[in-house]
Coordinates of C-alpha atoms and ligand atoms in Angstrom, one line a residue:
M1 CA 0.0 0.0 0.0
I2 CA 1.4 3.4 -1.0
V3 CA 0.6 6.2 1.3
L4 CA 1.3 9.8 0.8
V5 CA 1.7 11.8 3.9
I6 CA 1.1 15.6 3.8
N7 CA 1.9 18.2 6.4
A8 CA 0.4 21.5 5.0
G9 CA 1.5 24.7 6.7
S10 CA 0.6 28.3 5.8
S11 CA 3.3 28.7 3.0
S12 CA 4.7 25.2 2.9
V13 CA 3.7 21.6 2.2
K14 CA 6.0 18.8 3.5
Y15 CA 5.4 15.3 2.1
Q16 CA 6.6 11.7 2.3
V17 CA 5.6 8.8 0.3
F18 CA 5.6 5.5 2.1
N19 CA 5.4 1.9 1.1
A20 CA 3.2 1.4 4.2
V21 CA 3.4 -2.4 4.2
E22 CA 7.2 -2.4 4.5
E23 CA 7.2 0.8 6.3
K24 CA 9.8 2.3 3.9
V25 CA 10.0 5.8 2.7
L26 CA 10.1 6.0 -1.0
A27 CA 10.5 9.7 -1.3
K28 CA 10.2 13.0 0.7
G29 CA 10.4 16.6 0.2
V30 CA 8.9 20.0 0.7
V31 CA 7.3 22.8 -1.2
E32 CA 8.2 26.2 0.2
R33 CA 7.2 29.8 -0.3
I34 CA 3.8 28.9 -1.6
G35 CA 2.0 32.1 -2.9
M36 CA 5.2 34.0 -2.8
S37 CA 8.0 34.7 -5.4
G38 CA 10.6 32.1 -5.7
A39 CA 8.5 29.1 -4.8
I40 CA 10.6 26.1 -4.6
L41 CA 10.1 22.2 -4.5
T42 CA 12.8 20.1 -2.9
H43 CA 12.4 16.4 -3.6
R44 CA 14.5 13.5 -2.4
P45 CA 13.8 10.0 -3.7
T46 CA 15.3 7.4 -1.3
G47 CA 18.7 6.5 -2.5
G48 CA 18.6 9.0 -5.3
K49 CA 19.7 12.7 -5.8
E50 CA 18.0 15.7 -4.4
V51 CA 16.1 17.7 -7.0
R52 CA 15.0 21.3 -6.7
L53 CA 12.5 22.8 -8.9
S54 CA 11.3 26.4 -8.8
G55 CA 8.1 27.7 -10.3
E56 CA 5.1 29.7 -9.6
I57 CA 3.2 27.9 -7.1
L58 CA 0.2 30.0 -6.1
D59 CA -1.8 27.9 -3.7
H60 CA -1.8 24.5 -1.8
K61 CA -3.6 22.8 -4.8
M62 CA -0.8 23.8 -7.1
A63 CA 1.8 22.7 -4.6
I64 CA 0.2 19.2 -4.3
E65 CA 0.0 19.1 -8.1
Y66 CA 3.6 19.7 -8.3
V67 CA 4.3 17.0 -5.7
V68 CA 2.2 14.4 -7.5
S69 CA 3.8 15.3 -10.9
I70 CA 7.4 14.9 -9.5
L71 CA 6.3 11.6 -7.8
L72 CA 5.3 10.4 -11.4
S73 CA 8.3 11.9 -13.2
K74 CA 10.6 9.7 -15.2
N75 CA 13.8 10.7 -13.7
H76 CA 12.9 11.4 -10.1
G77 CA 9.6 9.7 -9.6
V78 CA 8.8 6.8 -7.4
I79 CA 5.5 5.7 -8.9
K80 CA 4.2 5.2 -12.4
D81 CA 0.7 6.1 -12.1
K82 CA -1.4 8.4 -9.9
S83 CA -3.7 5.4 -9.2
E84 CA -0.8 3.7 -7.3
I85 CA -1.4 6.1 -4.4
D86 CA -3.7 4.1 -2.2
A87 CA -4.3 6.7 0.7
V88 CA -3.4 10.1 1.8
G89 CA -2.6 10.8 5.5
H90 CA -2.8 14.4 6.7
R91 CA -1.3 16.0 9.8
V92 CA -3.9 18.1 11.3
V93 CA -3.0 20.3 14.3
H94 CA -6.2 20.7 16.3
G95 CA -8.9 18.1 16.7
G96 CA -10.5 19.8 19.9
E97 CA -12.5 17.4 21.9
A98 CA -14.0 15.8 18.7
F99 CA -11.1 13.5 18.0
S100 CA -9.1 11.2 20.4
K101 CA -7.8 9.2 17.4
S102 CA -7.0 9.4 13.8
V103 CA -10.2 9.2 11.5
L104 CA -11.1 8.8 7.9
I105 CA -11.9 12.2 6.4
T106 CA -15.5 12.6 5.6
E107 CA -17.6 16.0 5.3
E108 CA -18.5 15.8 9.0
V109 CA -14.8 15.4 9.9
M110 CA -14.0 18.5 7.7
A111 CA -16.7 20.5 9.5
E112 CA -15.3 19.5 12.9
I113 CA -11.8 20.6 11.8
R114 CA -13.3 23.8 10.6
A115 CA -15.0 24.3 14.0
C116 CA -11.5 24.0 15.7
I117 CA -10.1 27.0 13.5
D118 CA -10.7 29.3 16.6
Y119 CA -8.3 27.2 18.6
A120 CA -5.6 27.0 16.0
P121 CA -6.1 29.9 13.5
L122 CA -2.6 29.6 12.0
H123 CA -2.7 25.8 11.5
N124 CA -6.0 24.4 10.8
P125 CA -6.9 26.6 7.8
P126 CA -3.7 25.4 5.9
N127 CA -4.3 21.8 7.0
L128 CA -7.8 22.0 5.5
K129 CA -6.3 23.6 2.3
G130 CA -4.0 20.5 2.0
I131 CA -7.0 18.2 2.5
N132 CA -9.1 20.0 -0.1
A133 CA -6.3 20.0 -2.6
A134 CA -5.5 16.4 -2.1
K135 CA -9.3 15.5 -2.4
T136 CA -9.6 17.5 -5.6
L137 CA -6.6 15.9 -7.1
L138 CA -7.2 12.3 -5.8
P139 CA -10.9 12.2 -5.5
E140 CA -11.1 8.4 -5.3
V141 CA -8.4 8.0 -2.7
P142 CA -9.3 7.7 1.1
Q143 CA -7.9 10.6 3.1
V144 CA -7.1 10.3 6.7
A145 CA -6.5 12.9 9.5
V146 CA -4.0 12.5 12.2
F147 CA -4.4 15.0 15.0
D148 CA -1.6 16.6 17.1
T149 CA -4.1 16.9 20.0
A150 CA -5.7 13.4 19.8
F151 CA -3.2 11.6 22.0
H152 CA -3.7 14.0 24.9
Q153 CA -7.5 13.6 25.0
S154 CA -7.0 11.0 27.5
M155 CA -6.0 13.7 30.1
P156 CA -8.3 13.6 33.1
A157 CA -10.3 16.8 33.7
H158 CA -8.1 17.8 36.8
A159 CA -5.1 18.0 34.4
Y160 CA -6.9 19.8 31.5
L161 CA -8.9 22.3 33.3
Y162 CA -7.6 25.8 34.2
G163 CA -8.7 27.5 37.4
L164 CA -11.1 29.7 35.5
P165 CA -14.8 30.0 35.6
Y166 CA -16.2 26.7 34.5
T167 CA -18.6 28.4 32.1
L168 CA -15.7 29.6 30.0
Y169 CA -14.7 25.9 29.3
K170 CA -18.3 25.1 28.3
R171 CA -18.9 28.3 26.3
H172 CA -15.5 28.6 24.5
G173 CA -13.7 25.3 25.0
I174 CA -11.0 27.0 27.2
R175 CA -9.1 24.0 28.5
R176 CA -5.7 22.4 27.9
Y177 CA -5.5 20.4 24.7
G178 CA -1.7 19.7 24.4
F179 CA 0.2 19.3 21.1
H180 CA 3.0 17.1 19.6
G181 CA 0.7 14.2 20.5
T182 CA 1.9 12.2 17.5
S183 CA 5.4 12.4 18.6
H184 CA 4.8 11.8 22.3
R185 CA 2.8 8.7 21.2
Y186 CA 5.4 7.5 18.8
V187 CA 8.3 7.7 21.2
S188 CA 6.5 6.3 24.2
E189 CA 5.4 3.3 22.1
R190 CA 9.0 2.9 20.8
A191 CA 10.5 3.1 24.3
A192 CA 8.2 0.3 25.5
E193 CA 9.4 -1.7 22.4
L194 CA 13.0 -1.1 23.1
L195 CA 12.5 -2.1 26.8
Q196 CA 10.5 -5.2 25.7
Q197 CA 7.9 -4.3 28.2
P198 CA 4.1 -3.7 27.6
V199 CA 3.5 0.0 27.4
D200 CA 0.4 -0.3 29.9
S201 CA 2.7 -1.2 32.7
L202 CA 5.0 1.9 32.3
R203 CA 5.2 5.4 33.7
M204 CA 6.9 7.5 31.2
I205 CA 7.9 11.2 30.6
T206 CA 8.6 12.2 27.0
A207 CA 10.2 15.5 26.2
H208 CA 9.7 16.6 22.7
L209 CA 12.2 19.5 22.3
G210 CA 12.3 21.3 19.0
N211 CA 11.6 25.0 18.2
G212 CA 8.3 24.2 19.9
A213 CA 8.7 22.1 23.0
S214 CA 6.6 20.1 25.3
V215 CA 6.7 17.4 28.0
A216 CA 4.1 14.7 28.3
A217 CA 3.3 12.3 31.3
V218 CA 2.4 8.9 29.7
H219 CA 0.9 6.5 32.2
G220 CA 0.2 3.1 30.9
G221 CA 0.5 4.2 27.3
K222 CA -2.0 7.1 27.8
S223 CA -1.2 10.8 28.1
V224 CA -2.2 12.0 31.6
D225 CA -0.6 15.5 31.3
T226 CA 1.3 17.7 29.0
S227 CA 2.9 21.0 29.3
M228 CA 1.4 22.8 26.2
G229 CA -2.2 24.0 26.9
F230 CA -5.0 25.7 25.2
T231 CA -2.4 26.8 22.6
P232 CA 1.2 25.7 22.1
L233 CA 2.3 28.7 24.0
E234 CA 2.2 27.3 27.5
G235 CA 4.9 25.2 29.4
L236 CA 8.5 25.0 28.4
L237 CA 10.6 27.9 27.3
M238 CA 10.8 27.5 23.5
G239 CA 12.7 29.0 20.6
T240 CA 10.5 32.1 20.4
R241 CA 7.7 31.3 22.7
C242 CA 7.6 32.3 26.4
G243 CA 5.9 29.3 28.0
D244 CA 4.6 29.4 31.6
M245 CA 4.2 32.7 33.1
D246 CA 1.9 34.7 35.3
P247 CA -1.1 35.7 33.0
A248 CA -1.4 39.1 34.7
I249 CA 1.9 40.0 33.0
I250 CA 0.1 40.2 29.6
L251 CA -2.3 42.8 30.9
Q252 CA 0.5 44.8 32.5
I253 CA 2.8 44.8 29.4
M254 CA 0.0 45.6 27.1
H255 CA -0.8 48.5 29.3
K256 CA 2.8 49.8 29.8
E257 CA 4.0 49.2 26.2
E258 CA 0.7 50.3 24.7
L259 CA 0.4 47.0 22.8
T260 CA -2.7 45.8 20.8
L261 CA -4.0 42.2 21.0
N262 CA -2.1 41.4 17.9
D263 CA 1.2 43.0 19.1
A264 CA 0.9 41.0 22.5
N265 CA 0.4 37.8 20.5
T266 CA 3.4 38.4 18.4
L267 CA 5.5 39.3 21.5
L268 CA 4.7 36.2 23.2
N269 CA 5.0 33.9 20.3
K270 CA 7.6 35.3 18.2
H271 CA 9.9 37.4 20.3
S272 CA 10.2 35.5 23.5
G273 CA 11.7 32.2 24.5
L274 CA 15.4 31.6 23.8
Q275 CA 15.4 34.5 21.4
G276 CA 13.8 37.0 23.8
V277 CA 16.0 36.1 26.9
S278 CA 19.3 35.8 25.0
G279 CA 18.7 38.6 22.5
L280 CA 21.0 36.4 20.2
S281 CA 19.0 33.5 18.7
S282 CA 16.1 31.2 18.9
D283 CA 18.4 28.4 17.8
M284 CA 19.7 26.2 20.5
R285 CA 23.0 25.4 18.7
E286 CA 23.8 29.1 18.7
I287 CA 22.7 29.5 22.4
E288 CA 25.1 26.6 23.3
E289 CA 28.0 28.1 21.2
E290 CA 27.7 31.4 23.2
Y291 CA 26.9 29.6 26.6
D292 CA 30.4 30.5 28.0
E293 CA 30.7 34.0 26.3
S294 CA 27.3 35.6 26.8
K295 CA 25.5 35.9 30.1
R296 CA 22.2 36.1 28.5
A297 CA 22.8 33.0 26.3
K298 CA 23.6 31.1 29.5
L299 CA 20.5 32.4 31.2
A300 CA 18.3 31.4 28.2
H301 CA 19.8 28.0 28.4
D302 CA 19.5 27.7 32.2
I303 CA 15.9 28.8 32.0
F304 CA 15.2 26.1 29.4
T305 CA 16.7 23.3 31.3
Y306 CA 15.5 24.4 34.8
R307 CA 11.9 24.5 33.6
L308 CA 12.4 21.1 31.9
K309 CA 13.7 19.7 35.2
K310 CA 10.7 21.1 37.1
Y311 CA 8.3 19.4 34.6
I312 CA 10.1 16.0 34.9
G313 CA 9.8 16.3 38.7
A314 CA 6.1 17.3 38.6
Y315 CA 5.1 14.6 36.2
A316 CA 7.0 11.8 38.2
A317 CA 5.0 13.1 41.1
A318 CA 1.8 13.0 39.0
M319 CA 2.2 9.3 38.1
G320 CA 3.7 8.2 41.5
G321 CA 7.1 7.4 40.0
L322 CA 9.1 7.1 36.8
D323 CA 10.2 4.1 34.7
V324 CA 11.2 5.8 31.5
L325 CA 12.4 9.2 30.4
V326 CA 12.5 9.9 26.6
F327 CA 14.3 12.8 24.8
T328 CA 13.2 13.7 21.3
G329 CA 13.0 16.6 18.8
G330 CA 15.9 18.5 17.4
I331 CA 17.2 19.6 20.8
G332 CA 16.2 16.4 22.7
E333 CA 17.9 14.2 20.1
N334 CA 21.1 16.4 19.5
S335 CA 22.0 18.3 22.8
P336 CA 23.9 16.3 25.3
M337 CA 24.2 19.6 27.2
V338 CA 20.3 20.1 27.6
R339 CA 20.0 16.3 28.6
E340 CA 22.7 16.7 31.2
H341 CA 21.6 20.0 32.7
A342 CA 17.8 18.9 32.7
T343 CA 18.6 15.6 34.6
K344 CA 21.4 16.7 36.9
G345 CA 20.4 16.3 40.5
L346 CA 17.6 13.9 39.7
E347 CA 19.4 11.0 41.0
F348 CA 17.2 11.1 44.1
M349 CA 14.3 10.1 41.9
G350 CA 16.1 7.3 40.1
I351 CA 17.4 9.2 37.2
Q352 CA 21.0 8.6 36.4
V353 CA 22.4 9.5 33.0
D354 CA 25.7 8.1 31.9
T355 CA 28.0 10.9 30.8
E356 CA 29.8 8.8 28.1
L357 CA 26.5 7.4 26.6
N358 CA 24.9 11.0 26.8
E359 CA 27.8 12.5 24.9
G360 CA 27.6 9.9 22.1
T361 CA 26.9 11.4 18.6
S362 CA 24.9 8.5 17.2
K363 CA 21.8 9.5 15.4
N364 CA 20.0 6.4 16.3
E365 CA 17.8 5.6 19.2
R366 CA 19.7 4.7 22.3
L367 CA 19.8 4.2 26.0
I368 CA 21.7 6.9 27.9
S369 CA 21.1 5.9 31.6
S370 CA 23.7 4.2 33.5
G371 CA 23.3 0.6 34.5
D372 CA 22.0 1.3 38.0
S373 CA 19.5 4.0 37.1
V374 CA 16.0 3.1 38.2
A375 CA 14.4 5.0 35.3
K376 CA 15.7 4.2 31.9
V377 CA 16.7 7.2 29.9
Y378 CA 16.4 7.1 26.1
V379 CA 17.1 9.3 23.2
I380 CA 14.6 8.4 20.4
P381 CA 14.4 10.3 17.1
T382 CA 10.8 11.1 16.6
N383 CA 9.0 9.9 13.4
E384 CA 5.5 11.6 13.1
E385 CA 5.3 10.9 9.4
L386 CA 5.6 7.0 10.1
V387 CA 2.8 7.4 12.6
I388 CA 0.6 9.1 10.1
A389 CA 1.4 6.5 7.4
R390 CA 0.6 3.6 9.9
D391 CA -2.7 5.1 11.0
T392 CA -3.7 5.8 7.5
K393 CA -2.9 2.2 6.5
R394 CA -4.8 0.7 9.5
I395 CA -7.9 2.9 8.9
V396 CA -7.9 2.1 5.1
D397 CA -7.4 -1.6 5.8
E398 CA -10.4 -1.5 8.2
I399 CA -12.8 0.1 5.7
K400 CA -11.7 -2.5 3.1
S401 CA -12.2 -5.4 5.1
Ligands
ADP501 P1 10.9 22.0 14.8 O1 10.2 22.0 16.2 O2 10.8 23.2 14.0 O3 10.6 20.6 14.0 P2 13.4 20.7 15.4 O4 12.8 19.5 16.0 O5 14.1 20.4 14.1 O6 12.5 21.9 15.2 O7 14.5 21.3 16.3 C1 15.1 22.5 16.0 C2 15.9 22.9 17.4 O8 17.0 21.8 17.5 C3 16.8 24.1 17.1 O9 16.7 24.9 18.3 C4 18.2 23.6 16.9 O10 19.2 24.5 17.3 C5 18.2 22.4 17.8 N1 19.2 21.6 17.5 C6 19.6 20.9 16.3 N2 20.7 20.2 16.4 C7 21.4 20.5 17.6 C8 22.6 20.3 18.2 N3 23.5 19.5 17.6 N4 22.7 20.7 19.5 C9 21.9 21.5 20.0 N5 20.7 21.9 19.5 C10 20.4 21.4 18.3

C-alpha cells in the first residue's frame, strides 16, 4: 500500500511517500514559499539525488499538483501512475475534543476541523487547504486525518482544566489540549518496544524539544498530562515562545507598552523564549555556542533546562514514580548539554544519566542511562510521518475489510 503523507503549513507543504506495508520511505520533500515569489520544491527520492524545482506555485492545490507530478516523473519519480497512491494521510494540528484518534476524512470530519479553527487559527486553515487540494487531485483516494491533539484527549479533567470559571470551558472550549501528540505517542510506544515491556505497565515522561517544545506524562500508554495547553504557548521555554508565566503580565505589558492584542500575541509567540531572553538567537545550537561567552545565552539555556527539570519532577509526582524518560525533537535528540543539565540532581528520583552514553553522537535511538539508574533514559528520534502512514494504512485496511 502506497501512502502519501502531507503536512500542510501556511506557506509550505511537506510530504513523504511510504510503502506502508514495508514501512519504507520512497521519497520525501517540501514545497516552500507557496503564494510568494521564488516558490521551490525540494524532492529527495530514497537512495537518489535531491532535486530542486522552482516555479510559480500560487496555492496549496498547485503545490500538491507539483508533488504528484514529481512523484510520477521519469527521472525522479517513485510511482508510475497516480492510481498507485492508495491513501493520503494528513497531519492536522487541532482536533479539539472531537477526536481522540485518527479518522477517515468525511464531510462531518471536515466540519469539525473547521470548527476548531478558533483554537488553531494559524494551523487548521492550511491543514484544511491541504486536505481539499488532495481530495480534488485524488478524488477516489481515502484521506485520513491524524491530529496533534488526539493523544492528549486521555488527560483527566483535573489535568486539562484551568482555574477559570467553568462556564468559559463550556462556552468557549477553554481548556488544555496539548500538542505534539503524534510524537509523544510514537516515542512512548517505541521506548516500550526497546524495553520489551508492555506500554500499559510503564510510567513515562516524554520530552519533545524542538523549536516548539513540550513534555508529556504517559501512564500506561496514555497521556495523563502535558505542558502545552490551550495553545502551544504554555509550558517550557521555546525558541521564540515564552511558555509558563503569570497571566497578569500580559495585561501589564499591554498597558505599559501600549500593545494591541495582535502585538501582544506576536511578542509572546515570536519574540520571547530563547530568542527573547538571549537577544541572540532562537536556535539552541547558537545558544550553546555562546553559553560560556554571553551571560544572556547562559541564562536562556538555564531557564530552558531548569523548567524542563521542574516538569520532569512534577510529572513523576503525578504518576507516582518514573520508569522511562525519553528525549526527542531537534534539541532532545542532539543536545547532550540540555539532557545533562535537565537531569542533573535527579538521582534522588532514580534518574542517572551516563556521561559517556549521553555525549555519544549516534543519530540512532539509544539508552543513555547508567546501568544502576532506576528509570531508563532514552534518546529516540521522533517519526511523526511514520505514525501518520501507519494510522492511515490501518484505517484504510479497516474500511476495506
Ligand atoms: P521543529 O520544532 O521546528 O521541528 P526541530 O525538532 O528540528 O524543530 O528542532 C530544532 C531545534 O533543534 C533548534 O533549536 C536547533 O538548534 C536544535 N538543534 C539541532 N541540532 C542541535 C545540536 N546538535 N545541538 C543543540 N541543538 C540542536
